[in-house]
CSV table of N, CA and C in Angstrom, one decimal:
chain,number,residue,atom,x,y,z
A,1,UNK,N,7.2,-25.2,7.9
A,1,UNK,CA,5.6,-24.7,7.0
A,1,UNK,C,5.8,-23.2,8.1
A,2,UNK,N,5.2,-22.8,7.8
A,2,UNK,CA,4.2,-21.4,8.7
A,2,UNK,C,3.0,-21.0,8.1
A,3,UNK,N,2.0,-20.6,9.0
A,3,UNK,CA,0.7,-20.1,8.7
A,3,UNK,C,0.3,-19.1,8.6
A,4,UNK,N,-0.1,-18.2,8.2
A,4,UNK,CA,-0.8,-17.1,8.0
A,4,UNK,C,-2.2,-16.2,8.5
A,5,UNK,N,-2.7,-16.2,9.7
A,5,UNK,CA,-4.7,-15.3,10.3
A,5,UNK,C,-4.7,-14.6,9.2
A,6,UNK,N,-5.6,-14.6,8.7
A,6,UNK,CA,-6.8,-14.2,8.3
A,6,UNK,C,-8.6,-14.2,9.0
A,7,UNK,N,-8.7,-13.3,8.3
A,7,UNK,CA,-10.3,-12.8,9.0
A,7,UNK,C,-11.5,-13.2,7.1
A,8,UNK,N,-11.9,-13.9,7.0
A,8,UNK,CA,-12.3,-13.5,5.5
A,8,UNK,C,-14.4,-13.4,6.1
A,9,UNK,N,-15.2,-12.3,5.5
A,9,UNK,CA,-16.8,-12.7,5.4
A,9,UNK,C,-17.4,-13.6,7.3
A,10,UNK,N,-16.1,-12.4,8.7
A,10,UNK,CA,-16.1,-12.8,9.1
A,10,UNK,C,-15.6,-14.6,10.2
A,11,UNK,N,-15.5,-14.5,9.4
A,11,UNK,CA,-14.8,-16.4,9.7
A,11,UNK,C,-13.2,-16.1,9.1
A,12,UNK,N,-12.3,-16.4,10.5
A,12,UNK,CA,-10.6,-16.9,10.9
A,12,UNK,C,-11.1,-17.9,11.0
A,13,UNK,N,-9.4,-17.6,10.4
A,13,UNK,CA,-9.2,-19.0,9.4
A,13,UNK,C,-7.8,-19.5,9.0
A,14,UNK,N,-6.7,-20.0,9.7
A,14,UNK,CA,-5.3,-19.8,9.1
A,14,UNK,C,-5.1,-20.8,8.1
A,15,UNK,N,-3.9,-20.4,7.2
A,15,UNK,CA,-3.7,-20.8,5.7
A,15,UNK,C,-2.1,-21.1,5.8
A,16,UNK,N,-1.8,-22.2,5.6
A,16,UNK,CA,-0.8,-22.9,5.4
A,16,UNK,C,0.2,-21.9,4.4
A,17,UNK,N,1.6,-22.2,4.8
A,17,UNK,CA,2.1,-21.2,3.3
A,17,UNK,C,3.2,-22.1,2.6
A,18,UNK,N,3.4,-21.9,1.3
A,18,UNK,CA,3.7,-23.4,0.8
A,18,UNK,C,4.9,-22.4,-0.3
A,19,UNK,N,6.0,-23.1,-0.7
A,19,UNK,CA,6.9,-22.2,-1.4
A,19,UNK,C,6.8,-21.9,-3.1
A,20,UNK,N,7.0,-20.9,-3.5
A,20,UNK,CA,6.6,-20.8,-5.0
A,20,UNK,C,7.3,-20.9,-5.8
A,21,UNK,N,8.7,-20.1,-5.2
A,21,UNK,CA,10.1,-20.2,-5.6
A,21,UNK,C,11.1,-19.7,-4.9
A,22,UNK,N,12.6,-20.5,-4.3
A,22,UNK,CA,13.1,-20.7,-3.2
A,22,UNK,C,13.5,-18.8,-2.8
A,23,UNK,N,12.1,-17.6,-3.2
A,23,UNK,CA,12.8,-16.1,-2.9
A,23,UNK,C,10.5,-16.3,-1.9
A,24,UNK,N,10.0,-16.8,-3.1
A,24,UNK,CA,8.6,-16.9,-2.7
A,24,UNK,C,8.0,-17.5,-1.9
A,25,UNK,N,7.4,-17.2,-0.5
A,25,UNK,CA,6.0,-18.3,-0.2
A,25,UNK,C,5.0,-17.5,-1.3
A,26,UNK,N,3.2,-18.4,-1.2
A,26,UNK,CA,2.2,-18.3,-0.6
A,26,UNK,C,1.2,-18.7,0.4
A,27,UNK,N,0.4,-17.7,0.8
A,27,UNK,CA,-0.4,-18.5,1.7
A,27,UNK,C,-1.5,-18.7,1.2
A,28,UNK,N,-2.5,-20.5,1.4
A,28,UNK,CA,-2.8,-21.6,0.6
A,28,UNK,C,-4.5,-20.9,0.9
A,29,UNK,N,-5.2,-20.4,0.3
A,29,UNK,CA,-6.9,-20.8,1.0
A,29,UNK,C,-7.0,-21.6,-1.3
A,30,UNK,N,-8.2,-22.6,0.3
A,30,UNK,CA,-8.5,-23.6,-0.3
A,30,UNK,C,-10.0,-23.6,-0.4
A,31,UNK,N,-11.1,-23.0,-0.9
A,31,UNK,CA,-11.9,-23.5,-1.3
A,31,UNK,C,-13.2,-24.7,-0.5
A,32,UNK,N,-12.6,-25.1,-1.7
A,32,UNK,CA,-13.6,-26.8,-1.7
A,32,UNK,C,-13.1,-27.7,0.1
A,33,UNK,N,-14.3,-27.6,0.3
A,33,UNK,CA,-14.7,-27.8,1.9
A,33,UNK,C,-14.9,-27.5,2.4
A,34,UNK,N,-14.7,-25.8,2.4
A,34,UNK,CA,-15.2,-24.9,3.5
A,34,UNK,C,-16.1,-24.3,2.6
A,35,UNK,N,-17.4,-25.1,3.4
A,35,UNK,CA,-18.7,-24.4,3.6
A,35,UNK,C,-19.5,-23.1,4.0
A,36,UNK,N,-18.9,-23.1,4.7
A,36,UNK,CA,-18.9,-22.0,5.4
A,36,UNK,C,-18.6,-20.3,4.8
A,37,UNK,N,-17.4,-21.6,4.6
A,37,UNK,CA,-16.9,-19.4,3.3
A,37,UNK,C,-17.1,-19.4,3.1
A,38,UNK,N,-17.0,-20.4,1.8
A,38,UNK,CA,-17.8,-20.3,0.7
A,38,UNK,C,-19.3,-19.2,0.6
A,39,UNK,N,-20.4,-19.9,1.8
A,39,UNK,CA,-21.6,-19.6,1.7
A,39,UNK,C,-21.1,-17.7,2.3
A,40,UNK,N,-20.3,-17.8,2.5
A,40,UNK,CA,-20.3,-16.0,3.8
A,40,UNK,C,-19.4,-15.6,2.6
A,41,UNK,N,-18.4,-15.9,1.9
A,41,UNK,CA,-18.2,-15.0,1.4
A,41,UNK,C,-18.7,-14.9,-0.4
A,42,UNK,N,-19.3,-15.5,-0.7
A,42,UNK,CA,-20.4,-15.3,-1.7
A,42,UNK,C,-21.8,-14.7,-1.0
A,43,UNK,N,-22.2,-14.4,0.4
A,43,UNK,CA,-22.6,-13.0,-0.1
A,43,UNK,C,-22.0,-11.7,0.4
A,44,UNK,N,-21.3,-12.3,0.9
A,44,UNK,CA,-20.6,-10.8,0.8
A,44,UNK,C,-20.7,-10.4,0.0
A,45,UNK,N,-20.5,-10.7,-1.3
A,45,UNK,CA,-19.1,-10.4,-2.6
A,45,UNK,C,-21.0,-10.0,-3.8
A,46,UNK,N,-21.9,-10.9,-3.2
A,46,UNK,CA,-22.5,-10.4,-4.1
A,46,UNK,C,-23.3,-8.9,-3.9
A,47,UNK,N,-23.2,-8.8,-2.1
A,47,UNK,CA,-23.7,-7.1,-2.2
A,47,UNK,C,-23.1,-6.2,-2.3
A,48,UNK,N,-21.8,-6.5,-2.7
A,48,UNK,CA,-21.4,-5.4,-3.3
A,48,UNK,C,-21.0,-5.6,-5.3
A,49,UNK,N,-21.4,-6.8,-5.6
A,49,UNK,CA,-21.3,-6.5,-7.5
A,49,UNK,C,-22.2,-6.0,-7.7
A,50,UNK,N,-21.8,-6.0,-9.2
A,50,UNK,CA,-22.6,-5.1,-10.0
A,50,UNK,C,-24.0,-6.3,-11.0
A,51,UNK,N,-25.3,-5.7,-11.8
A,51,UNK,CA,-26.4,-6.7,-11.2
A,51,UNK,C,-25.4,-7.3,-12.6
A,52,UNK,N,-25.7,-9.1,-12.1
A,52,UNK,CA,-25.6,-9.7,-13.6
A,52,UNK,C,-26.3,-10.8,-14.2
A,53,UNK,N,-26.0,-11.5,-15.4
A,53,UNK,CA,-26.7,-12.5,-16.1
A,53,UNK,C,-26.6,-14.2,-15.4
A,54,UNK,N,-25.9,-13.9,-15.1
A,54,UNK,CA,-24.3,-15.5,-14.9
A,54,UNK,C,-22.3,-14.9,-14.1
A,55,UNK,N,-22.9,-15.9,-13.6
A,55,UNK,CA,-21.3,-16.1,-13.1
A,55,UNK,C,-20.9,-16.8,-14.2
A,56,UNK,N,-19.0,-16.7,-13.7
A,56,UNK,CA,-18.4,-17.0,-14.9
A,56,UNK,C,-16.9,-17.2,-14.0
A,57,UNK,N,-16.3,-18.1,-13.9
A,57,UNK,CA,-15.2,-18.9,-13.0
A,57,UNK,C,-14.0,-20.1,-14.3
A,58,UNK,N,-12.5,-20.2,-13.8
A,58,UNK,CA,-12.3,-20.6,-14.7
A,58,UNK,C,-11.9,-22.6,-13.5
A,59,UNK,N,-12.3,-23.1,-14.3
A,59,UNK,CA,-11.6,-24.5,-13.3
A,59,UNK,C,-10.5,-24.9,-13.1
A,60,UNK,N,-10.0,-24.9,-11.3
A,60,UNK,CA,-11.3,-25.2,-10.7
A,60,UNK,C,-11.1,-25.2,-8.4
A,61,UNK,N,-10.1,-24.4,-8.3
A,61,UNK,CA,-10.2,-23.5,-7.5
A,61,UNK,C,-11.6,-22.4,-7.2
A,62,UNK,N,-11.6,-21.7,-8.3
A,62,UNK,CA,-12.5,-21.3,-8.4
A,62,UNK,C,-14.3,-21.7,-7.5
A,63,UNK,N,-14.5,-22.5,-8.3
A,63,UNK,CA,-15.8,-23.2,-8.9
A,63,UNK,C,-17.0,-23.0,-7.9
A,64,UNK,N,-16.5,-23.9,-6.1
A,64,UNK,CA,-17.8,-24.0,-5.1
A,64,UNK,C,-18.2,-22.2,-5.4
A,65,UNK,N,-16.8,-21.4,-5.6
A,65,UNK,CA,-17.1,-19.7,-4.8
A,65,UNK,C,-18.6,-19.2,-6.3
A,66,UNK,N,-18.3,-19.7,-7.2
A,66,UNK,CA,-18.9,-19.8,-8.7
A,66,UNK,C,-20.6,-20.2,-8.7
A,67,UNK,N,-20.1,-21.9,-7.8
A,67,UNK,CA,-21.9,-22.2,-8.4
A,67,UNK,C,-22.9,-20.9,-6.9
A,68,UNK,N,-22.1,-20.6,-5.6
A,68,UNK,CA,-22.6,-20.7,-4.2
A,68,UNK,C,-23.6,-19.4,-5.1
A,69,UNK,N,-22.3,-18.5,-5.9
A,69,UNK,CA,-22.9,-16.6,-6.0
A,69,UNK,C,-24.1,-16.9,-7.5
A,70,UNK,N,-24.1,-18.4,-7.9
A,70,UNK,CA,-25.4,-18.1,-8.8
A,70,UNK,C,-26.5,-18.4,-7.8
A,71,UNK,N,-26.3,-19.5,-7.2
A,71,UNK,CA,-27.2,-20.0,-6.5
A,71,UNK,C,-28.0,-19.3,-5.6
A,72,UNK,N,-26.9,-18.1,-4.7
A,72,UNK,CA,-28.1,-17.2,-3.7
A,72,UNK,C,-28.7,-16.3,-4.7
A,73,UNK,N,-27.8,-16.3,-6.0
A,73,UNK,CA,-28.0,-14.9,-7.1
A,73,UNK,C,-29.0,-15.0,-8.4
A,74,UNK,N,-28.5,-15.2,-9.1
A,74,UNK,CA,-28.8,-15.0,-10.7
A,74,UNK,C,-28.9,-16.0,-11.2
A,75,UNK,N,-28.4,-17.6,-10.3
A,75,UNK,CA,-29.1,-19.2,-10.9
A,75,UNK,C,-28.6,-19.4,-11.8
A,76,UNK,N,-27.4,-18.5,-12.6
A,76,UNK,CA,-26.3,-19.0,-14.0
A,76,UNK,C,-25.6,-19.5,-13.4
A,77,UNK,N,-24.5,-20.7,-13.9
A,77,UNK,CA,-23.5,-20.7,-14.5
A,77,UNK,C,-22.1,-20.3,-15.1
A,78,UNK,N,-21.1,-20.7,-15.7
A,78,UNK,CA,-20.6,-21.8,-16.1
A,78,UNK,C,-19.4,-21.7,-16.5
A,79,UNK,N,-18.5,-21.9,-16.1
A,79,UNK,CA,-17.2,-23.0,-16.0
A,79,UNK,C,-16.3,-23.3,-17.2
A,80,UNK,N,-15.5,-22.4,-16.8
A,80,UNK,CA,-14.7,-23.1,-17.8
A,80,UNK,C,-13.1,-23.8,-18.1
A,81,UNK,N,-13.7,-24.9,-18.7
A,81,UNK,CA,-12.7,-25.9,-18.3
A,81,UNK,C,-11.4,-25.9,-19.5
A,82,UNK,N,-10.3,-27.0,-18.2
A,82,UNK,CA,-8.7,-26.8,-18.5
A,82,UNK,C,-8.5,-28.2,-19.4
A,83,UNK,N,-9.4,-28.8,-20.1
A,83,UNK,CA,-9.6,-29.5,-20.6
A,83,UNK,C,-10.5,-30.0,-21.8
A,84,UNK,N,-10.8,-29.9,-23.1
A,84,UNK,CA,-11.9,-30.6,-24.2
A,84,UNK,C,-12.6,-31.6,-23.6
A,85,UNK,N,-13.9,-31.7,-23.7
A,85,UNK,CA,-14.8,-32.0,-23.1
A,85,UNK,C,-14.6,-32.6,-24.3
A,86,UNK,N,-16.6,-34.4,-24.1
A,86,UNK,CA,-16.9,-34.3,-25.4
A,86,UNK,C,-17.7,-34.3,-25.9
A,87,UNK,N,-18.6,-34.0,-25.1
A,87,UNK,CA,-19.7,-33.3,-25.2
A,87,UNK,C,-19.4,-31.5,-25.8
A,88,UNK,N,-18.5,-31.2,-25.3
A,88,UNK,CA,-18.0,-29.7,-25.4
A,88,UNK,C,-18.0,-29.4,-27.5
A,89,UNK,N,-19.1,-29.2,-28.1
A,89,UNK,CA,-19.6,-28.6,-29.7
A,89,UNK,C,-18.5,-27.7,-30.2
A,90,UNK,N,-17.7,-27.6,-31.0
A,90,UNK,CA,-17.1,-25.7,-30.9
A,90,UNK,C,-16.4,-25.3,-29.7
A,91,UNK,N,-15.4,-25.8,-29.1
A,91,UNK,CA,-14.8,-25.1,-28.4
A,91,UNK,C,-13.9,-23.7,-28.2
A,92,UNK,N,-13.7,-22.8,-27.7
A,92,UNK,CA,-13.0,-21.4,-28.2
A,92,UNK,C,-12.2,-22.2,-26.9
A,93,UNK,N,-10.8,-21.1,-27.5
A,93,UNK,CA,-9.7,-21.9,-26.1
A,93,UNK,C,-9.3,-20.6,-25.6
A,94,UNK,N,-7.7,-20.1,-24.7
A,94,UNK,CA,-7.3,-19.4,-24.5
A,94,UNK,C,-6.4,-19.4,-23.4
A,95,UNK,N,-5.1,-19.4,-23.7
A,95,UNK,CA,-4.2,-19.3,-22.5
A,95,UNK,C,-4.1,-18.8,-21.5
A,96,UNK,N,-3.9,-19.7,-20.0
A,96,UNK,CA,-3.4,-19.2,-19.7
A,96,UNK,C,-1.8,-19.7,-18.7
A,97,UNK,N,-1.2,-18.2,-17.3
A,97,UNK,CA,-0.1,-19.3,-16.9
A,97,UNK,C,-0.8,-18.3,-15.5
A,98,UNK,N,-0.5,-19.1,-15.1
A,98,UNK,CA,-1.6,-18.7,-13.8
A,98,UNK,C,-0.3,-19.1,-12.2
A,99,UNK,N,0.3,-17.2,-11.3
A,99,UNK,CA,1.1,-17.7,-10.6
A,99,UNK,C,1.3,-19.6,-9.2
A,100,UNK,N,0.3,-20.0,-9.4
A,100,UNK,CA,0.3,-21.2,-8.6
A,100,UNK,C,-0.1,-23.0,-9.5
A,101,UNK,N,-0.2,-22.5,-10.8
A,101,UNK,CA,0.0,-23.7,-12.0
A,101,UNK,C,1.7,-23.7,-12.5
A,102,UNK,N,1.8,-24.5,-12.3
A,102,UNK,CA,4.2,-24.8,-13.1
A,102,UNK,C,3.8,-24.5,-14.9
A,103,UNK,N,3.0,-25.3,-15.0
A,103,UNK,CA,3.2,-24.8,-17.1
A,103,UNK,C,1.5,-24.0,-17.3
A,104,UNK,N,2.1,-23.7,-18.6
A,104,UNK,CA,0.8,-22.8,-19.3
A,104,UNK,C,0.2,-23.7,-19.1
A,105,UNK,N,-1.1,-23.1,-19.1
A,105,UNK,CA,-2.6,-23.8,-19.0
A,105,UNK,C,-3.3,-23.0,-21.0
A,106,UNK,N,-4.9,-24.4,-21.2
A,106,UNK,CA,-5.3,-23.2,-21.7
A,106,UNK,C,-6.7,-23.4,-21.9
A,107,UNK,N,-8.0,-22.0,-21.1
A,107,UNK,CA,-9.1,-22.8,-21.0
A,107,UNK,C,-9.9,-22.8,-22.8
A,108,UNK,N,-11.3,-23.8,-22.2
A,108,UNK,CA,-11.7,-23.9,-23.2
A,108,UNK,C,-13.8,-23.1,-22.7
A,109,UNK,N,-13.8,-22.9,-23.8
A,109,UNK,CA,-15.8,-22.8,-23.8
A,109,UNK,C,-16.3,-24.1,-24.3
A,110,UNK,N,-17.0,-25.0,-24.4
A,110,UNK,CA,-18.1,-25.9,-25.5
A,110,UNK,C,-18.6,-24.3,-26.2
A,111,UNK,N,-19.3,-24.3,-27.3
A,111,UNK,CA,-19.7,-23.5,-28.2
A,111,UNK,C,-21.5,-23.2,-27.7
A,112,UNK,N,-22.0,-24.8,-26.6
A,112,UNK,CA,-23.3,-24.4,-25.8
A,112,UNK,C,-23.4,-23.3,-24.9
A,113,UNK,N,-21.9,-23.6,-24.0
A,113,UNK,CA,-21.6,-22.4,-22.5
A,113,UNK,C,-21.1,-21.1,-23.8
A,114,UNK,N,-21.2,-21.1,-24.9
A,114,UNK,CA,-20.0,-19.7,-24.9
A,114,UNK,C,-21.7,-19.0,-25.7
A,115,UNK,N,-22.8,-19.4,-26.7
A,115,UNK,CA,-23.6,-19.0,-27.2
A,115,UNK,C,-25.1,-19.0,-25.4
A,116,UNK,N,-24.5,-19.6,-24.7
A,116,UNK,CA,-25.5,-19.3,-23.0
A,116,UNK,C,-25.5,-17.4,-23.1
A,117,UNK,N,-23.6,-17.3,-22.9
A,117,UNK,CA,-23.4,-15.6,-22.4
A,117,UNK,C,-23.3,-15.2,-23.1
A,118,UNK,N,-24.0,-15.5,-24.4
A,118,UNK,CA,-23.6,-14.3,-25.8
A,118,UNK,C,-24.2,-13.5,-25.0
A,119,UNK,N,-24.6,-11.8,-25.6
A,119,UNK,CA,-24.8,-10.6,-25.2
A,119,UNK,C,-25.6,-10.5,-23.2
A,120,UNK,N,-24.6,-11.4,-22.6
A,120,UNK,CA,-25.4,-11.4,-21.1
A,120,UNK,C,-24.5,-10.7,-20.1
A,121,UNK,N,-25.1,-10.3,-19.6
A,121,UNK,CA,-24.3,-9.9,-18.4
A,121,UNK,C,-22.9,-10.8,-17.3
A,122,UNK,N,-22.2,-10.8,-17.5
A,122,UNK,CA,-20.9,-11.7,-17.5
A,122,UNK,C,-19.9,-10.7,-16.1
A,123,UNK,N,-20.5,-12.2,-15.0
A,123,UNK,CA,-19.5,-11.2,-13.9
A,123,UNK,C,-18.6,-13.0,-13.8
A,124,UNK,N,-17.2,-12.4,-13.5
A,124,UNK,CA,-16.1,-13.3,-14.0
A,124,UNK,C,-15.8,-13.9,-12.2
A,125,UNK,N,-15.5,-14.2,-11.9
A,125,UNK,CA,-15.5,-14.9,-10.5
A,125,UNK,C,-13.9,-15.6,-10.2
A,126,UNK,N,-13.5,-14.9,-9.4
A,126,UNK,CA,-12.5,-16.3,-8.7
A,126,UNK,C,-12.0,-16.4,-7.3
A,127,UNK,N,-11.2,-17.9,-6.8
A,127,UNK,CA,-10.6,-17.3,-5.3
A,127,UNK,C,-10.4,-16.6,-5.2
A,128,UNK,N,-9.0,-16.5,-5.8
A,128,UNK,CA,-8.3,-15.2,-5.2
A,128,UNK,C,-7.3,-15.3,-6.3
A,129,UNK,N,-7.1,-13.6,-6.1
A,129,UNK,CA,-6.7,-13.0,-7.8
A,129,UNK,C,-5.2,-12.5,-7.0
A,130,UNK,N,-4.1,-13.3,-8.1
A,130,UNK,CA,-3.3,-12.5,-7.4
A,130,UNK,C,-2.5,-11.6,-8.9
A,131,UNK,N,-1.1,-12.1,-9.6
A,131,UNK,CA,-0.8,-12.0,-11.3
A,131,UNK,C,-2.2,-11.9,-11.9
A,132,UNK,N,-3.3,-12.2,-11.7
A,132,UNK,CA,-4.5,-11.2,-12.7
A,132,UNK,C,-4.6,-11.9,-13.9
A,133,UNK,N,-3.6,-13.2,-14.0
A,133,UNK,CA,-3.6,-14.1,-15.5
A,133,UNK,C,-4.6,-15.0,-15.7
A,134,UNK,N,-5.1,-15.9,-15.5
A,134,UNK,CA,-6.5,-16.5,-15.2
A,134,UNK,C,-7.9,-15.7,-15.6
A,135,UNK,N,-7.9,-14.8,-14.4
A,135,UNK,CA,-9.0,-13.7,-14.7
A,135,UNK,C,-9.1,-13.0,-16.0
A,136,UNK,N,-7.5,-12.0,-16.4
A,136,UNK,CA,-6.9,-11.4,-17.7
A,136,UNK,C,-7.9,-13.1,-19.3
A,137,UNK,N,-7.4,-14.4,-18.7
A,137,UNK,CA,-7.7,-15.5,-19.4
A,137,UNK,C,-9.8,-15.1,-19.9
A,138,UNK,N,-10.2,-15.7,-18.7
A,138,UNK,CA,-11.5,-15.2,-18.5
A,138,UNK,C,-11.6,-14.5,-19.5
A,139,UNK,N,-11.2,-13.4,-18.8
A,139,UNK,CA,-12.3,-11.8,-19.8
A,139,UNK,C,-12.6,-12.8,-21.5
A,140,UNK,N,-10.9,-12.8,-21.5
A,140,UNK,CA,-11.1,-12.6,-23.3
A,140,UNK,C,-11.4,-14.2,-23.9
A,141,UNK,N,-12.0,-15.7,-23.1
A,141,UNK,CA,-12.9,-16.7,-23.5
A,141,UNK,C,-14.2,-15.5,-23.2
A,142,UNK,N,-14.6,-15.0,-22.4
A,142,UNK,CA,-16.0,-14.3,-22.6
A,142,UNK,C,-16.1,-13.1,-22.8
A,143,UNK,N,-15.2,-12.1,-24.0
A,143,UNK,CA,-14.7,-11.3,-24.8
A,143,UNK,C,-15.3,-12.2,-26.1
A,144,UNK,N,-15.0,-13.6,-26.4
A,144,UNK,CA,-14.9,-14.2,-27.9
A,144,UNK,C,-15.9,-14.5,-28.2
A,145,UNK,N,-16.6,-14.5,-26.6
A,145,UNK,CA,-17.7,-15.9,-26.5
A,145,UNK,C,-19.1,-14.7,-26.7
A,146,UNK,N,-18.9,-13.3,-27.0
A,146,UNK,CA,-19.5,-12.3,-27.1
A,146,UNK,C,-20.1,-12.1,-25.4
A,147,UNK,N,-19.9,-12.2,-24.1
A,147,UNK,CA,-20.5,-11.3,-23.3
A,147,UNK,C,-19.9,-10.6,-22.9
A,148,UNK,N,-21.3,-9.6,-22.5
A,148,UNK,CA,-20.7,-8.0,-21.4
A,148,UNK,C,-19.9,-8.5,-20.1
A,149,UNK,N,-18.8,-8.1,-19.9
A,149,UNK,CA,-18.6,-7.8,-18.4
A,149,UNK,C,-18.7,-7.0,-17.7
A,150,UNK,N,-19.5,-6.8,-16.8
A,150,UNK,CA,-20.0,-6.2,-15.9
A,150,UNK,C,-18.9,-6.1,-14.5
A,151,UNK,N,-18.0,-7.1,-14.2
A,151,UNK,CA,-17.7,-7.4,-13.7
A,151,UNK,C,-16.8,-8.0,-12.8
A,152,UNK,N,-15.3,-8.1,-11.8
A,152,UNK,CA,-14.1,-9.5,-12.4
A,152,UNK,C,-14.6,-8.6,-10.4
A,153,UNK,N,-14.7,-10.4,-9.3
A,153,UNK,CA,-14.5,-10.5,-7.8
A,153,UNK,C,-13.9,-11.9,-7.8
A,154,UNK,N,-13.6,-11.7,-6.4
A,154,UNK,CA,-12.4,-13.0,-6.2
A,154,UNK,C,-12.5,-12.7,-3.7
A,155,UNK,N,-12.6,-13.5,-3.7
A,155,UNK,CA,-12.2,-13.6,-2.7
A,155,UNK,C,-11.3,-12.7,-1.5
A,156,UNK,N,-10.6,-12.8,-2.2
A,156,UNK,CA,-8.9,-12.6,-1.9
A,156,UNK,C,-8.2,-12.2,-3.5
A,157,UNK,N,-7.6,-10.2,-2.3
A,157,UNK,CA,-6.4,-10.1,-3.7
A,157,UNK,C,-4.6,-10.2,-3.1
A,158,UNK,N,-4.7,-10.7,-3.8
A,158,UNK,CA,-3.0,-11.3,-2.6
A,158,UNK,C,-1.5,-10.7,-4.2
A,159,UNK,N,-0.6,-10.5,-3.1
A,159,UNK,CA,0.0,-8.8,-3.8
A,159,UNK,C,-0.2,-8.3,-5.1
A,160,UNK,N,-0.3,-7.8,-5.7
A,160,UNK,CA,-0.6,-6.7,-7.1
A,160,UNK,C,-1.8,-6.7,-7.0
A,161,UNK,N,-1.8,-7.9,-6.5
A,161,UNK,CA,-4.0,-7.4,-7.9
A,161,UNK,C,-3.6,-6.7,-6.0
A,162,UNK,N,-4.2,-6.0,-5.1
A,162,UNK,CA,-4.6,-5.9,-4.0
A,162,UNK,C,-5.2,-4.0,-3.7
A,163,UNK,N,-3.8,-4.0,-5.1
A,163,UNK,CA,-4.2,-2.0,-5.3
A,163,UNK,C,-5.0,-1.8,-6.6
A,164,UNK,N,-5.7,-3.0,-7.6
A,164,UNK,CA,-6.2,-3.1,-8.1
A,164,UNK,C,-7.5,-2.9,-8.3
A,165,UNK,N,-7.6,-1.4,-8.8
A,165,UNK,CA,-9.1,-0.7,-8.8
A,165,UNK,C,-10.8,-1.2,-9.4
A,166,UNK,N,-10.4,-2.6,-11.0
A,166,UNK,CA,-11.2,-3.2,-11.9
A,166,UNK,C,-11.5,-4.7,-10.8
A,167,UNK,N,-11.0,-5.3,-9.6
A,167,UNK,CA,-11.5,-6.0,-8.9
A,167,UNK,C,-11.5,-6.0,-7.7
A,168,UNK,N,-12.9,-6.5,-8.0
A,168,UNK,CA,-14.3,-5.7,-6.2
A,168,UNK,C,-13.7,-7.6,-5.2
A,169,UNK,N,-12.8,-7.3,-4.5
A,169,UNK,CA,-12.5,-7.9,-2.8
A,169,UNK,C,-12.9,-8.5,-1.6
A,170,UNK,N,-12.7,-9.3,-0.9
A,170,UNK,CA,-12.5,-9.5,0.5
A,170,UNK,C,-11.7,-8.4,1.4
A,171,UNK,N,-10.5,-9.4,0.9
A,171,UNK,CA,-9.7,-9.7,1.9
A,171,UNK,C,-8.1,-9.5,1.4
A,172,UNK,N,-7.4,-8.9,1.5
A,172,UNK,CA,-6.3,-8.9,1.2
A,172,UNK,C,-5.2,-10.2,1.7
A,173,UNK,N,-4.7,-10.2,1.1
A,173,UNK,CA,-3.9,-11.2,1.3
A,173,UNK,C,-1.8,-10.7,0.5
A,174,UNK,N,-1.0,-11.5,1.8
A,174,UNK,CA,0.5,-10.9,1.6
A,174,UNK,C,1.1,-11.9,0.5
A,175,UNK,N,1.5,-11.2,0.1
A,175,UNK,CA,2.8,-12.7,-0.4
A,175,UNK,C,4.2,-12.6,0.5
A,176,UNK,N,4.7,-13.7,0.9
A,176,UNK,CA,5.7,-13.8,2.0
A,176,UNK,C,7.2,-14.0,1.6
A,177,UNK,N,8.0,-12.8,1.0
A,177,UNK,CA,8.7,-12.6,1.1
A,177,UNK,C,10.4,-13.3,1.5
A,178,UNK,N,11.0,-14.8,1.3
A,178,UNK,CA,12.3,-15.1,2.0
A,178,UNK,C,13.4,-13.7,2.1
């Protein structure tokens, strides 16, 4: 396995490469457990993101960033769940297919979270945007809930996402074709 060296929000990391297919590897960026990168990335993204009332992400890898951006900024965040929990009344759902997940999944918001974001300015965040499928699913969920999307942000833009003008991101992450 190879690695890819990157500097994110002033901090250097070496990301391990993992195969997605027999023709493609990706550099795995995992924020879990990396408090330094999480805090610094949130700080840098907040400098360039539009004003918002709530930050929304999908379970699970975007949670540290979402929390930290809310902690440093608006103080409110919501996580779209990958499964319905007993405390989620009248959940709304959307389908999602991600490059890092083998099968199609669903994302859910319970009635309480949906009501909370209704009419609010929503900033959608994730750790990495690649195909944009996860981001689109969150957009659909927020729209169903009545939230007003004011921006979409990620720490890294990978592959084709690097050319998108509708996403705010800190660094570009290449794909590694074999």
